[in-house]
Amino acid sequence: NFDVTTPDKFDKAYYSNLQVKKGLLQSDQVLFSTPGDTNPIVVKFNSDEKAFFDAFEASMIKMGNIDVLTGKKGEI
């Protein structure tokens, strides 16, 4: 589980954990701990759970619209 604070709840705790240096994986912690484009996203999602849910919804819809490659065009 990637959220040790609220493992049975879908919420913004993942981002809260990153801000207090409790990211489970180092690659996740880097999202907040290094300067760059992802730091403000972590701050935003931690402070605005609705923004996180809205972005998650939009990304799920976008991924759902990706055409699946099948047969000889597909790759595993």
Coordinates of C-alpha atoms in Angstrom, one line a residue:
N1 CA 0.0 0.0 0.0
F2 CA 1.4 3.4 -1.0
D3 CA -0.5 5.3 1.7
V4 CA 0.4 4.3 5.2
T5 CA -1.7 7.0 6.8
T6 CA -5.2 6.0 5.4
P7 CA -4.6 2.8 3.5
D8 CA -8.3 2.0 3.2
K9 CA -9.5 5.4 2.0
F10 CA -9.1 7.1 -1.4
D11 CA -7.9 10.6 -0.4
K12 CA -5.1 13.1 -0.6
A13 CA -3.1 11.6 2.3
Y14 CA -0.5 10.4 -0.2
Y15 CA 0.4 14.0 -1.0
S16 CA 0.3 15.0 2.7
N17 CA 2.8 12.2 3.4
L18 CA 5.2 13.5 0.8
Q19 CA 5.2 16.9 2.4
V20 CA 6.2 15.5 5.8
K21 CA 8.9 13.2 4.2
K22 CA 6.9 10.0 4.6
G23 CA 6.8 9.0 0.9
L24 CA 6.9 5.2 0.7
L25 CA 9.2 5.0 -2.3
Q26 CA 12.1 7.3 -2.9
S27 CA 10.9 7.9 -6.5
D28 CA 7.6 9.2 -5.0
Q29 CA 9.4 11.4 -2.4
V30 CA 11.4 13.1 -5.2
L31 CA 8.1 14.5 -6.6
F32 CA 8.1 16.9 -3.6
S33 CA 11.6 17.0 -2.4
T34 CA 13.3 18.3 -5.5
P35 CA 12.7 21.6 -7.4
G36 CA 10.7 21.3 -10.5
D37 CA 7.3 21.0 -12.0
T38 CA 5.9 18.3 -9.7
N39 CA 6.5 20.1 -6.4
P40 CA 3.6 22.6 -6.9
I41 CA 1.3 19.8 -7.9
V42 CA 2.0 18.0 -4.6
V43 CA 1.3 21.2 -2.7
K44 CA -1.9 21.8 -4.6
F45 CA -3.3 18.3 -4.2
N46 CA -2.4 18.3 -0.5
S47 CA -4.2 21.6 0.1
D48 CA -7.2 21.0 -2.3
E49 CA -8.6 17.5 -2.3
K50 CA -11.3 18.4 -4.9
A51 CA -8.5 19.5 -7.3
F52 CA -6.9 16.0 -6.8
F53 CA -10.2 14.2 -7.4
D54 CA -10.9 16.4 -10.5
A55 CA -7.4 15.7 -11.9
F56 CA -7.7 12.0 -11.1
E57 CA -11.1 11.8 -12.9
A58 CA -9.8 13.6 -16.0
S59 CA -6.7 11.4 -16.2
M60 CA -8.8 8.2 -15.8
I61 CA -11.1 9.4 -18.7
K62 CA -8.1 10.2 -20.8
M63 CA -6.5 6.8 -20.2
G64 CA -9.8 5.1 -20.9
N65 CA -9.9 6.8 -24.3
I66 CA -6.5 5.4 -25.4
D67 CA -6.9 2.9 -28.2
V68 CA -5.6 -0.6 -27.2
L69 CA -3.2 -2.2 -29.6
T70 CA -4.2 -5.8 -30.3
G71 CA -2.9 -8.7 -32.4
K72 CA 0.4 -8.0 -34.1
K73 CA 0.2 -4.3 -33.3
G74 CA 0.1 -5.0 -29.6
E75 CA 3.0 -5.5 -27.2
I76 CA 3.3 -6.9 -23.8

